[in-house]
Amino acid sequence: MTTDDAPESRMTREVELLWGLDASPPRRGPKPRLSREVVIGAAIAIADAEGIEAVSMQRVAKELGYTTMSLYRHVDSKEDLLVLMLDTAMDAPPPPPRSDGDWRAGLEEWCRGALELYRARPWSVRVASSGPPVGPNGLRWMEAGLRELVGSGLPVGEAVQMLVLLSAVLRDTVRLEADMSRAARATGTTLVEIEHDYSVGLRRVVTAEEFPTIALMLEEQVLEQGSGAGPPDRVGGPADELEFGIRRILDGIEAYVRAGEGTGGPSS
Amino acid sequence: MTTDDAPESRMTREVELLWGLDASPPRRGPKPRLSREVVIGAAIAIADAEGIEAVSMQRVAKELGYTTMSLYRHVDSKEDLLVLMLDTAMDAPPPPPRSDGDWRAGLEEWCRGALELYRARPWSVRVASSGPPVGPNGLRWMEAGLRELVGSGLPVGEAVQMLVLLSAVLRDTVRLEADMSRAARATGTTLVEIEHDYSVGLRRVVTAEEFPTIALMLEEQVLEQGSGAGPPDRVGGPADELEFGIRRILDGIEAYVRAGEGTGGPSS
DNA sequence: ACAATTAAGTGTACGTCATACACAGTTGAG
DNA sequence: CTCAACTGTGTATGACGTACACTTAATTGT
């Protein structure tokens, strides 16, 4: 009858969870020896080392030397734990605003930074998020990306759309690379070899009649290259090849914004 | 010593699985009453109706009126079943080549078609694929997309990169929309309401000092619109807003290809 | 100082999951 | 007609998420 009659809309709950608005003041019982942060940390350590599928309540508890059920004193459910892991994984601050207002360079930095983050914790792109970010870290990244996009001259609405699009590109490319890496690890080979195996497999079923363009791709050994030259941080996965695509997207934004200048804004 | 000494490289296995190269000729035992296709179909029906997490071996078996273990006569593992479901979900032929060689229109059609497919089976973007498509249906879509991209004048290698990028955009946007829909269903509301809840939740933690651009976004009620006007097939999710972003990407490709014309190819 | 209260961590238990294995019944090849 | 191969069944195992009752330790009101 006071405040919480409504089912609290899930979103509200997630906000409270991620901003620590659910913690009650110092309480009565024994001092907690475990803490939410420690639990999250242990879970992340496991996910980093062995992938998200290795993270189970039992495993996290064992790693910490507690019983499984003790975790439930600090986290309401495994789903909550995953949500908390997600925002924690986005620590590392986004690139700060540039002093020159170069939005293109700013966005490229943002993409590189986000990609680095996702790549360092590939499991983070696999956990379900019920929507855009709401945690403090996630919001910081969102703010930084949005800032650059709005700086380009795009109206906010369209800036949001482009941010969603850019995140989608980064996330799903990392997901693909992570899935390939997992397959590589499972067979004890490398990412490069997996890509080679892929083209070998394809050649068995791709005919020039039915799949002319794919056949062309195989002829030119498009999949085999990639790891040839380039910066030393190349792993050989699809995320190495993202720069080109990102640049096309930025080109597209630039063209659009330029076309809108002088015509009373790009909202046409 | 003959052919199969090596562990068969996973990729080869997947190809054989998806192209039915593993079926032996008519055999000796009782006639199978169940079949691989029926199992896949039942699994897809469950995933369509209740999401991928409802698909368990027990559940599929129950739906078919057989024991759980009977499924293993037709499918080696649940993972194999998921892979088979994936390619089967991509039935529905991609758009055919256009008679006018308009690659932009062709690519837009391709995106629309793929988006429709993903949206009809949102679970398909959630299952792990160890790499690019290898099944007959997946390859048909890949061929169609690649055909248009190469038609634009892009060299094959860069066309592949843009195809990966476009798929990433479509896939992850559908994933986001599906996650939001799931949250909506769980609380018994609609996608539109979820987006509203999201901005309500955000307003509780977003200050104009720390998150100026997000604050601006909230002021302009960017999240609340979306469902205003538009074609009747709008659901209110993020995938509705994809057209704008896709067009920017196509703009980017067009600009790049045009710039490369006359300079001896766009490979600079 | 002491009792009542409340919270932290434990132990046990349940239902669901993927799947290994031994089995019974059915079929075609020799 | 026999036997080998194959289909579907039954049972079992170990991992999972989590509900619930419990012990024990800390705090608060008297």
Coordinates of C-alpha atoms (C1' of nucleotides) in Angstrom, one line a residue:
Chain A
M1 CA 0.0 0.0 0.0
T2 CA 3.0 2.2 0.3
T3 CA 5.0 2.1 -2.9
D4 CA 5.4 -1.4 -4.4
D5 CA 2.1 -2.6 -5.5
A6 CA 2.9 -2.8 -9.2
P7 CA 5.1 -5.7 -10.6
E8 CA 7.9 -3.2 -10.9
S9 CA 8.3 -3.5 -14.7
R10 CA 11.4 -5.6 -14.9
M11 CA 13.3 -2.6 -16.3
T12 CA 13.1 -0.9 -12.9
R13 CA 14.3 -4.0 -11.3
E14 CA 17.3 -4.2 -13.6
V15 CA 18.2 -0.6 -12.9
E16 CA 18.0 -1.1 -9.2
L17 CA 20.1 -4.2 -9.5
L18 CA 22.8 -2.6 -11.6
W19 CA 23.0 0.6 -9.6
G20 CA 23.0 -1.1 -6.2
L21 CA 19.8 0.5 -5.2
D22 CA 18.6 -2.7 -3.6
A23 CA 21.1 -2.9 -0.8
S24 CA 19.7 -2.3 2.6
P25 CA 21.7 -0.4 5.2
P26 CA 24.0 -2.3 7.7
R27 CA 21.9 -5.1 9.1
R28 CA 21.7 -7.4 12.0
G29 CA 23.0 -10.9 11.4
P30 CA 26.5 -12.2 11.1
K31 CA 28.9 -10.1 9.0
P32 CA 28.9 -11.4 5.4
R33 CA 32.2 -13.0 4.6
L34 CA 31.2 -13.2 0.9
S35 CA 30.0 -10.2 -1.2
R36 CA 28.2 -9.6 -4.4
E37 CA 31.4 -8.2 -5.9
V38 CA 33.4 -11.2 -5.1
V39 CA 30.8 -13.5 -6.5
I40 CA 30.7 -11.5 -9.7
G41 CA 34.5 -11.5 -9.9
A42 CA 34.8 -15.2 -9.5
A43 CA 32.1 -15.8 -12.2
I44 CA 33.9 -13.5 -14.6
A45 CA 37.2 -15.2 -13.9
I46 CA 35.7 -18.6 -14.8
A47 CA 34.0 -17.2 -18.0
D48 CA 37.3 -15.6 -19.0
A49 CA 39.2 -18.8 -18.6
E50 CA 36.7 -21.4 -19.8
G51 CA 33.8 -19.7 -21.5
I52 CA 30.4 -18.7 -20.3
E53 CA 29.1 -22.3 -20.3
A54 CA 31.6 -23.2 -17.6
V55 CA 29.9 -20.7 -15.3
S56 CA 27.5 -22.6 -13.0
M57 CA 26.4 -21.7 -9.5
Q58 CA 28.1 -24.8 -8.3
R59 CA 31.4 -24.0 -10.1
V60 CA 31.5 -20.4 -8.8
A61 CA 30.8 -21.5 -5.3
K62 CA 33.5 -24.2 -5.5
E63 CA 36.0 -21.7 -6.8
L64 CA 35.3 -19.5 -3.8
G65 CA 35.3 -22.3 -1.3
Y66 CA 31.6 -21.9 -0.3
T67 CA 28.5 -23.9 -0.8
T68 CA 26.4 -23.4 -3.8
M69 CA 23.5 -22.0 -1.9
S70 CA 25.6 -19.4 -0.2
L71 CA 25.7 -17.5 -3.5
Y72 CA 22.0 -16.9 -3.3
R73 CA 22.5 -14.7 -0.3
H74 CA 24.3 -12.2 -2.6
V75 CA 22.6 -12.7 -5.9
D76 CA 18.9 -13.5 -6.5
S77 CA 19.4 -15.9 -9.4
K78 CA 21.9 -17.0 -12.0
E79 CA 20.2 -14.6 -14.5
D80 CA 20.9 -11.7 -12.2
L81 CA 24.5 -12.8 -11.8
L82 CA 24.8 -12.8 -15.6
V83 CA 23.4 -9.3 -15.9
L84 CA 25.8 -8.1 -13.3
M85 CA 28.7 -9.8 -15.0
L86 CA 27.8 -8.0 -18.2
D87 CA 28.0 -4.5 -16.9
T88 CA 31.1 -5.3 -14.9
A89 CA 32.7 -6.6 -18.0
M90 CA 32.3 -3.1 -19.5
D91 CA 34.6 -1.4 -16.9
A92 CA 37.5 0.2 -18.8
P93 CA 36.3 3.7 -19.6
P94 CA 35.4 4.6 -23.2
P95 CA 37.6 7.0 -25.1
P96 CA 37.2 10.6 -23.8
P97 CA 35.9 13.4 -26.1
R98 CA 38.5 14.6 -28.6
S99 CA 39.8 18.1 -28.3
D100 CA 39.5 18.6 -32.1
G101 CA 35.9 17.8 -32.9
D102 CA 36.8 15.0 -35.3
W103 CA 33.8 12.8 -35.0
R104 CA 35.1 10.2 -37.5
A105 CA 38.2 9.7 -35.6
G106 CA 36.2 9.7 -32.4
L107 CA 33.9 7.0 -33.7
E108 CA 36.8 4.9 -35.0
E109 CA 38.4 5.1 -31.5
W110 CA 35.1 4.1 -29.9
C111 CA 34.7 1.1 -32.2
R112 CA 38.2 0.0 -31.6
G113 CA 37.8 0.3 -27.9
A114 CA 34.5 -1.5 -27.8
L115 CA 35.8 -4.2 -30.1
E116 CA 38.8 -4.7 -27.8
L117 CA 36.5 -5.0 -24.8
Y118 CA 34.2 -7.5 -26.5
R119 CA 37.2 -9.5 -27.8
A120 CA 38.7 -9.7 -24.3
R121 CA 35.5 -11.1 -22.9
P122 CA 33.8 -12.9 -25.8
W123 CA 31.3 -14.5 -23.5
S124 CA 29.7 -11.1 -22.9
V125 CA 28.2 -11.1 -26.4
R126 CA 26.5 -14.4 -25.7
V127 CA 24.4 -13.5 -22.6
A128 CA 20.9 -12.3 -23.2
S129 CA 20.3 -8.7 -22.4
S130 CA 16.7 -7.6 -22.2
G131 CA 17.5 -4.4 -24.1
P132 CA 19.9 -1.6 -24.4
P133 CA 22.4 -1.1 -21.5
V134 CA 21.3 0.3 -18.2
G135 CA 24.3 -0.3 -15.9
P136 CA 26.7 2.5 -15.2
N137 CA 29.5 1.1 -17.3
G138 CA 27.2 0.3 -20.3
L139 CA 25.7 3.7 -20.1
R140 CA 29.2 5.3 -20.2
W141 CA 30.0 3.5 -23.4
M142 CA 26.6 4.4 -24.8
E143 CA 27.1 8.1 -24.0
A144 CA 30.5 8.1 -25.6
G145 CA 29.3 6.6 -28.8
L146 CA 26.2 8.7 -29.0
R147 CA 28.2 11.8 -28.3
E148 CA 30.4 11.2 -31.4
L149 CA 27.4 10.4 -33.6
V150 CA 25.5 13.5 -32.6
G151 CA 28.7 15.4 -33.1
S152 CA 28.6 14.3 -36.7
G153 CA 25.5 16.3 -37.2
L154 CA 23.0 13.4 -37.1
P155 CA 19.8 14.1 -35.2
V156 CA 19.6 12.2 -31.9
G157 CA 17.1 9.7 -33.2
E158 CA 19.2 8.7 -36.1
A159 CA 22.3 8.7 -34.0
V160 CA 20.7 6.1 -31.7
Q161 CA 19.8 4.0 -34.7
M162 CA 23.4 4.1 -36.0
L163 CA 24.7 3.3 -32.5
V164 CA 22.5 0.2 -32.3
L165 CA 23.8 -0.7 -35.8
L166 CA 27.4 -0.3 -34.9
S167 CA 27.0 -2.3 -31.7
A168 CA 25.3 -5.0 -33.6
V169 CA 28.2 -5.2 -36.1
L170 CA 30.8 -5.4 -33.3
R171 CA 28.9 -7.8 -31.2
D172 CA 27.9 -10.3 -33.8
T173 CA 31.4 -10.3 -35.4
V174 CA 32.9 -11.1 -32.1
R175 CA 30.3 -13.7 -31.5
L176 CA 31.2 -15.3 -34.9
E177 CA 34.9 -15.2 -34.1
A178 CA 34.3 -16.6 -30.6
D179 CA 32.3 -19.5 -32.0
M180 CA 35.0 -20.2 -34.5
S181 CA 37.7 -20.1 -31.8
R182 CA 35.7 -22.5 -29.7
A183 CA 35.5 -24.9 -32.6
A184 CA 39.3 -24.4 -33.1
R185 CA 40.0 -25.1 -29.5
A186 CA 37.8 -28.2 -29.5
T187 CA 39.7 -29.7 -32.4
G188 CA 43.1 -28.4 -31.1
T189 CA 43.8 -26.2 -34.0
T190 CA 44.0 -22.5 -34.7
L191 CA 41.5 -20.0 -36.1
V192 CA 43.5 -19.7 -39.3
E193 CA 43.3 -23.5 -39.8
I194 CA 39.6 -23.4 -39.1
E195 CA 39.2 -20.9 -41.9
H196 CA 41.2 -23.1 -44.1
D197 CA 39.1 -26.1 -43.2
Y198 CA 36.0 -24.1 -44.0
S199 CA 37.1 -23.5 -47.6
V200 CA 38.1 -27.1 -47.9
G201 CA 34.7 -28.2 -46.7
L202 CA 33.0 -25.7 -49.0
R203 CA 34.8 -27.0 -52.1
R204 CA 33.1 -30.3 -51.6
V205 CA 29.7 -29.0 -52.2
V206 CA 30.0 -25.7 -54.1
T207 CA 29.7 -26.0 -57.8
A208 CA 30.2 -23.1 -60.2
E209 CA 26.7 -23.6 -61.6
E210 CA 24.8 -23.4 -58.4
F211 CA 27.0 -21.0 -56.5
P212 CA 29.0 -19.1 -59.0
T213 CA 30.0 -16.2 -56.7
I214 CA 31.0 -18.4 -53.8
A215 CA 33.0 -20.5 -56.3
L216 CA 34.8 -17.3 -57.4
M217 CA 35.5 -16.6 -53.7
L218 CA 37.0 -20.0 -53.3
E219 CA 39.1 -19.5 -56.4
E220 CA 40.6 -16.3 -55.1
Q221 CA 41.3 -17.9 -51.8
V222 CA 39.6 -15.1 -50.0
L223 CA 39.3 -17.1 -46.8
E224 CA 42.9 -18.2 -46.7
Q225 CA 44.5 -14.9 -46.7
G226 CA 43.6 -12.6 -43.8
S227 CA 46.5 -13.7 -41.7
G228 CA 49.1 -12.7 -44.3
A229 CA 50.5 -9.3 -43.2
G230 CA 49.2 -6.6 -40.9
P231 CA 49.6 -5.4 -37.3
P232 CA 50.8 -7.8 -34.8
D233 CA 47.5 -8.0 -32.9
R234 CA 45.9 -10.0 -35.7
V235 CA 44.5 -13.3 -34.6
G236 CA 43.1 -14.2 -38.0
G237 CA 39.5 -14.0 -37.1
P238 CA 36.7 -12.0 -38.8
A239 CA 37.1 -9.2 -36.3
D240 CA 40.5 -8.4 -37.8
E241 CA 38.7 -7.5 -41.0
L242 CA 36.2 -5.1 -39.5
E243 CA 38.1 -1.9 -40.2
F244 CA 37.1 -1.9 -43.8
G245 CA 33.4 -2.3 -43.1
I246 CA 33.3 0.2 -40.3
R247 CA 34.9 2.7 -42.7
R248 CA 32.1 2.1 -45.2
I249 CA 29.6 2.8 -42.5
L250 CA 31.3 6.1 -41.5
D251 CA 31.4 7.0 -45.2
G252 CA 27.7 6.5 -45.4
I253 CA 27.1 8.7 -42.4
E254 CA 29.3 11.4 -43.7
A255 CA 27.6 11.4 -47.1
Y256 CA 24.2 11.5 -45.5
V257 CA 25.1 14.4 -43.1
R258 CA 26.8 16.3 -45.9
A259 CA 23.8 15.9 -48.2
G260 CA 21.5 17.3 -45.4
E261 CA 23.6 20.4 -44.8
G262 CA 22.1 23.5 -46.2
T263 CA 18.8 21.7 -47.0
G264 CA 17.5 22.6 -43.6
G265 CA 18.8 19.5 -41.8
P266 CA 19.2 15.8 -42.8
S267 CA 15.7 14.9 -41.7
S268 CA 14.4 14.6 -45.2
Chain B
M1 CA 45.0 -46.2 -43.8
T2 CA 42.5 -45.6 -46.5
T3 CA 40.9 -42.2 -46.1
D4 CA 39.7 -41.5 -42.6
D5 CA 42.7 -41.4 -40.3
A6 CA 42.5 -37.7 -39.5
P7 CA 39.9 -36.5 -37.0
E8 CA 37.9 -35.2 -39.9
S9 CA 38.3 -31.5 -39.0
R10 CA 34.9 -30.7 -37.7
M11 CA 34.1 -28.7 -40.8
T12 CA 34.0 -31.8 -43.0
R13 CA 31.7 -33.3 -40.4
E14 CA 29.4 -30.4 -40.5
V15 CA 29.3 -30.5 -44.3
E16 CA 28.5 -34.1 -44.4
L17 CA 25.8 -33.6 -41.7
L18 CA 24.1 -30.8 -43.6
W19 CA 24.3 -32.3 -47.0
G20 CA 23.1 -35.7 -45.9
L21 CA 26.4 -37.4 -46.9
D22 CA 26.4 -39.5 -43.9
A23 CA 23.3 -41.6 -44.7
S24 CA 24.0 -45.2 -45.5
P25 CA 22.0 -47.0 -48.2
P26 CA 18.9 -49.0 -47.3
R27 CA 19.8 -51.2 -44.4
R28 CA 18.8 -54.3 -42.5
G29 CA 16.9 -53.7 -39.3
P30 CA 13.2 -52.7 -38.8
K31 CA 11.9 -49.8 -40.9
P32 CA 12.5 -46.6 -39.1
R33 CA 9.2 -45.1 -38.0
L34 CA 10.9 -41.8 -37.1
S35 CA 13.2 -39.8 -39.4
R36 CA 15.7 -37.1 -39.1
E37 CA 13.4 -34.7 -40.9
V38 CA 10.5 -35.3 -38.5
V39 CA 12.7 -34.8 -35.5
I40 CA 14.1 -31.5 -36.9
G41 CA 10.5 -30.4 -37.8
A42 CA 9.3 -31.1 -34.3
A43 CA 12.2 -29.3 -32.7
I44 CA 11.6 -26.3 -35.0
A45 CA 7.9 -26.2 -34.1
I46 CA 8.7 -26.1 -30.4
A47 CA 11.3 -23.4 -30.9
D48 CA 8.9 -21.3 -33.0
A49 CA 6.2 -21.6 -30.4
E50 CA 8.1 -21.3 -27.1
G51 CA 11.7 -20.3 -27.9
I52 CA 14.9 -22.2 -28.2
E53 CA 15.2 -22.8 -24.5
A54 CA 12.1 -25.0 -24.6
V55 CA 13.8 -27.4 -27.0
S56 CA 15.1 -30.3 -25.1
M57 CA 15.5 -33.8 -26.2
Q58 CA 12.9 -35.0 -23.8
R59 CA 10.5 -32.3 -25.0
V60 CA 11.0 -33.1 -28.7
A61 CA 10.5 -36.8 -28.0
K62 CA 7.3 -36.2 -26.0
E63 CA 5.9 -34.1 -28.8
L64 CA 6.5 -36.9 -31.2
G65 CA 5.2 -39.6 -28.9
Y66 CA 8.6 -41.4 -28.6
T67 CA 11.1 -41.9 -25.9
T68 CA 13.9 -39.5 -25.4
M69 CA 16.6 -41.9 -26.5
S70 CA 14.9 -42.8 -29.7
L71 CA 15.9 -39.4 -31.1
Y72 CA 19.6 -40.4 -30.8
R73 CA 19.0 -43.0 -33.6
H74 CA 18.4 -40.1 -36.0
V75 CA 20.6 -37.4 -34.6
D76 CA 24.0 -37.8 -33.0
S77 CA 23.6 -35.1 -30.3
K78 CA 21.6 -32.1 -29.4
E79 CA 24.3 -29.9 -30.9
D80 CA 23.8 -31.6 -34.3
L81 CA 20.1 -31.2 -34.0
L82 CA 20.6 -27.5 -33.5
V83 CA 22.9 -27.2 -36.5
L84 CA 20.3 -29.0 -38.6
M85 CA 17.5 -26.8 -37.4
L86 CA 19.6 -23.8 -38.3
D87 CA 19.9 -24.6 -42.0
T88 CA 16.3 -25.9 -42.2
A89 CA 15.2 -22.5 -40.8
M90 CA 16.7 -20.9 -43.9
D91 CA 14.4 -22.6 -46.3
A92 CA 12.5 -19.9 -48.3
P93 CA 14.6 -19.1 -51.3
P94 CA 16.5 -15.8 -51.4
P95 CA 15.4 -13.1 -53.9
P96 CA 16.5 -14.1 -57.5
P97 CA 18.8 -12.0 -59.5
R98 CA 17.2 -8.8 -60.8
S99 CA 16.8 -8.3 -64.5
D100 CA 18.0 -4.7 -64.3
G101 CA 21.4 -5.0 -62.6
D102 CA 20.4 -2.6 -59.8
W103 CA 22.6 -3.9 -57.0
R104 CA 21.3 -1.4 -54.5
A105 CA 17.8 -2.5 -54.9
G106 CA 19.0 -6.1 -55.0
L107 CA 20.8 -5.8 -51.7
E108 CA 17.9 -4.0 -50.1
E109 CA 15.7 -6.9 -51.1
W110 CA 18.2 -9.4 -49.8
C111 CA 18.3 -7.6 -46.4
R112 CA 14.5 -7.4 -46.2
G113 CA 14.2 -11.1 -47.0
A114 CA 16.9 -12.2 -44.6
L115 CA 15.4 -9.9 -41.9
E116 CA 12.0 -11.4 -42.4
L117 CA 13.5 -14.9 -42.1
Y118 CA 15.4 -14.1 -38.9
R119 CA 12.4 -12.4 -37.4
A120 CA 10.1 -15.3 -38.2
R121 CA 12.5 -17.6 -36.3
P122 CA 14.3 -15.4 -33.7
W123 CA 15.7 -18.5 -32.1
S124 CA 18.0 -19.1 -35.1
V125 CA 20.2 -16.1 -34.2
R126 CA 20.8 -17.5 -30.8
V127 CA 22.3 -20.9 -31.7
A128 CA 26.1 -21.1 -32.0
S129 CA 27.4 -21.6 -35.5
S130 CA 31.0 -22.6 -35.7
G131 CA 31.5 -20.3 -38.7
P132 CA 29.9 -19.1 -42.0
P133 CA 27.0 -21.2 -43.4
V134 CA 27.7 -24.5 -45.0
G135 CA 24.2 -26.0 -45.4
P136 CA 22.4 -25.8 -48.8
N137 CA 20.0 -23.2 -47.6
G138 CA 22.5 -21.1 -45.9
L139 CA 24.8 -21.2 -48.9
R140 CA 21.9 -20.1 -51.2
W141 CA 21.4 -17.0 -49.2
M142 CA 25.2 -16.4 -49.0
E143 CA 25.4 -16.7 -52.8
A144 CA 22.5 -14.3 -53.4
G145 CA 24.0 -11.6 -51.1
L146 CA 27.5 -12.0 -52.5
R147 CA 26.2 -11.8 -56.0
E148 CA 24.7 -8.4 -55.4
L149 CA 27.7 -7.1 -53.6
V150 CA 30.0 -8.2 -56.3
G151 CA 27.6 -6.7 -58.8
S152 CA 28.2 -3.4 -57.1
G153 CA 31.8 -3.5 -58.3
L154 CA 33.4 -4.5 -55.0
P155 CA 36.2 -7.1 -55.3
V156 CA 35.2 -10.5 -53.9
G157 CA 37.3 -10.2 -50.7
E158 CA 35.7 -6.9 -49.7
A159 CA 32.3 -8.2 -50.8
V160 CA 32.6 -11.0 -48.3
Q161 CA 33.5 -8.6 -45.6
M162 CA 30.5 -6.5 -46.3
L163 CA 28.3 -9.6 -46.3
V164 CA 29.6 -10.6 -42.9
L165 CA 28.9 -7.1 -41.7
L166 CA 25.4 -7.0 -43.1
S167 CA 24.6 -10.4 -41.6
A168 CA 25.9 -9.2 -38.3
V169 CA 23.7 -6.2 -38.3
L170 CA 20.6 -8.2 -39.2
R171 CA 21.3 -11.0 -36.7
D172 CA 22.2 -8.9 -33.7
T173 CA 19.3 -6.5 -34.2
V174 CA 17.0 -9.4 -34.3
R175 CA 18.6 -10.9 -31.3
L176 CA 18.1 -7.6 -29.4
E177 CA 14.5 -7.5 -30.5
A178 CA 13.9 -11.1 -29.5
D179 CA 15.4 -10.5 -26.1
M180 CA 13.2 -7.5 -25.6
S181 CA 10.2 -9.5 -26.7
R182 CA 11.0 -12.2 -24.3
A183 CA 11.2 -9.7 -21.5
A184 CA 7.9 -8.3 -22.7
R185 CA 6.2 -11.7 -22.8
A186 CA 7.6 -12.5 -19.3
T187 CA 5.9 -9.4 -17.8
G188 CA 2.8 -9.7 -20.0
T189 CA 3.3 -6.5 -21.8
T190 CA 4.2 -5.4 -25.3
L191 CA 7.5 -4.4 -27.0
V192 CA 6.3 -0.8 -27.1
E193 CA 5.7 -0.8 -23.4
I194 CA 9.1 -2.3 -22.8
E195 CA 10.7 0.5 -24.7
H196 CA 8.7 2.9 -22.6
D197 CA 9.8 1.2 -19.4
Y198 CA 13.3 1.4 -20.6
S199 CA 13.2 5.2 -20.8
V200 CA 11.5 5.4 -17.5
G201 CA 14.2 3.3 -15.9
L202 CA 16.9 5.3 -17.5
R203 CA 15.5 8.6 -16.3
R204 CA 16.1 7.4 -12.7
V205 CA 19.9 7.3 -13.2
V206 CA 20.7 9.5 -16.1
T207 CA 21.8 13.0 -15.2
A208 CA 22.5 15.7 -17.7
E209 CA 26.0 16.2 -16.2
E210 CA 27.2 12.6 -16.5
F211 CA 25.3 11.5 -19.6
P212 CA 24.4 14.7 -21.5
T213 CA 23.7 13.0 -24.8
I214 CA 21.6 10.3 -23.3
A215 CA 19.7 12.9 -21.4
L216 CA 19.1 14.7 -24.7
M217 CA 17.8 11.5 -26.2
L218 CA 15.4 11.0 -23.3
E219 CA 14.2 14.6 -23.7
E220 CA 13.4 14.1 -27.3
Q221 CA 11.5 10.9 -26.5
V222 CA 13.5 9.0 -29.1
L223 CA 12.6 5.6 -27.6
E224 CA 8.9 6.4 -27.3
Q225 CA 8.2 7.1 -30.9
G226 CA 9.0 4.3 -33.3
S227 CA 5.5 2.9 -33.2
G228 CA 3.9 6.2 -34.4
A229 CA 3.2 5.8 -38.1
G230 CA 4.5 3.6 -40.8
P231 CA 3.8 0.4 -42.6
P232 CA 1.4 -2.1 -40.9
D233 CA 4.1 -4.7 -40.3
R234 CA 5.7 -2.7 -37.6
V235 CA 6.1 -4.4 -34.3
G236 CA 7.8 -1.5 -32.5
G237 CA 11.1 -3.3 -32.1
P238 CA 14.6 -2.2 -33.1
A239 CA 14.4 -4.2 -36.4
D240 CA 11.7 -1.8 -37.6
E241 CA 14.3 1.0 -37.6
L242 CA 16.9 -0.9 -39.6
E243 CA 16.1 0.6 -43.0
F244 CA 17.8 3.9 -42.2
G245 CA 21.0 2.2 -41.1
I246 CA 21.1 -0.2 -44.0
R247 CA 20.8 2.7 -46.4
R248 CA 23.8 4.4 -44.8
I249 CA 25.8 1.2 -45.3
L250 CA 24.7 1.0 -49.0
D251 CA 25.6 4.7 -49.3
G252 CA 29.0 3.9 -48.0
I253 CA 29.6 1.1 -50.4
E254 CA 28.4 3.2 -53.3
A255 CA 30.7 6.0 -52.4
Y256 CA 33.6 3.7 -52.1
V257 CA 33.0 1.9 -55.4
R258 CA 32.5 5.2 -57.2
A259 CA 35.7 6.6 -55.8
G260 CA 37.6 3.5 -57.0
E261 CA 36.2 3.7 -60.6
G262 CA 38.7 5.1 -63.0
T263 CA 41.6 4.8 -60.5
G264 CA 42.2 1.3 -61.6
G265 CA 39.9 -0.4 -59.1
P266 CA 38.8 0.3 -55.6
S267 CA 41.7 -1.7 -54.0
S268 CA 43.5 1.5 -52.9
Chain C
dA1 C1' 23.6 -8.3 30.8
dC2 C1' 20.4 -10.7 28.4
dA3 C1' 16.7 -12.1 25.3
dA4 C1' 14.6 -11.5 20.9
dT5 C1' 15.4 -10.9 16.2
dT6 C1' 17.4 -11.2 11.8
dA7 C1' 20.8 -12.4 8.5
dA8 C1' 24.9 -15.7 6.6
dG9 C1' 26.2 -19.8 5.3
dT10 C1' 25.0 -25.1 5.2
dG11 C1' 22.6 -29.5 4.0
dT12 C1' 19.3 -31.8 1.8
dA13 C1' 16.1 -32.4 -1.7
dC14 C1' 13.6 -32.0 -6.2
dG15 C1' 12.8 -31.7 -11.0
dT16 C1' 15.1 -31.1 -15.5
dC17 C1' 18.8 -31.8 -18.5
dA18 C1' 22.0 -34.6 -22.0
dT19 C1' 23.4 -38.9 -22.8
dA20 C1' 25.8 -43.7 -21.9
dC21 C1' 24.5 -48.5 -21.9
dA22 C1' 22.1 -52.9 -22.1
dC23 C1' 18.2 -54.7 -23.9
dA24 C1' 13.9 -56.4 -26.9
dG25 C1' 11.8 -56.7 -30.9
dT26 C1' 11.9 -56.5 -36.2
dT27 C1' 13.8 -57.0 -40.5
dG28 C1' 16.5 -58.4 -44.7
dA29 C1' 20.6 -61.1 -46.5
dG30 C1' 22.9 -65.4 -46.7
Chain D
dC1 C1' 16.0 -70.5 -41.5
dT2 C1' 19.5 -68.3 -39.1
dC3 C1' 22.0 -64.5 -38.0
dA4 C1' 23.5 -59.9 -38.2
dA5 C1' 22.1 -55.3 -38.2
dC6 C1' 19.2 -52.0 -36.9
dT7 C1' 15.0 -49.4 -34.3
dG8 C1' 13.0 -48.0 -30.3
dT9 C1' 12.8 -48.7 -24.9
dG10 C1' 14.2 -48.7 -20.0
dT11 C1' 17.2 -47.5 -16.7
dA12 C1' 20.9 -45.0 -14.8
dT13 C1' 24.3 -41.2 -14.1
dG14 C1' 26.1 -36.9 -13.1
dA15 C1' 25.4 -31.9 -13.7
dC16 C1' 22.4 -28.2 -13.4
dG17 C1' 19.2 -24.2 -10.9
dT18 C1' 17.0 -23.4 -6.9
dA19 C1' 13.3 -24.2 -2.8
dC20 C1' 13.4 -24.9 2.0
dA21 C1' 14.6 -25.9 6.7
dC22 C1' 18.5 -25.5 9.6
dT23 C1' 22.6 -23.7 12.6
dT24 C1' 25.1 -20.1 14.1
dA25 C1' 26.6 -15.4 14.7
dA26 C1' 25.7 -10.5 15.1
dT27 C1' 22.8 -6.6 16.6
dT28 C1' 19.1 -4.3 18.9
dG29 C1' 15.7 -3.3 22.7
dT30 C1' 15.1 -4.1 27.4

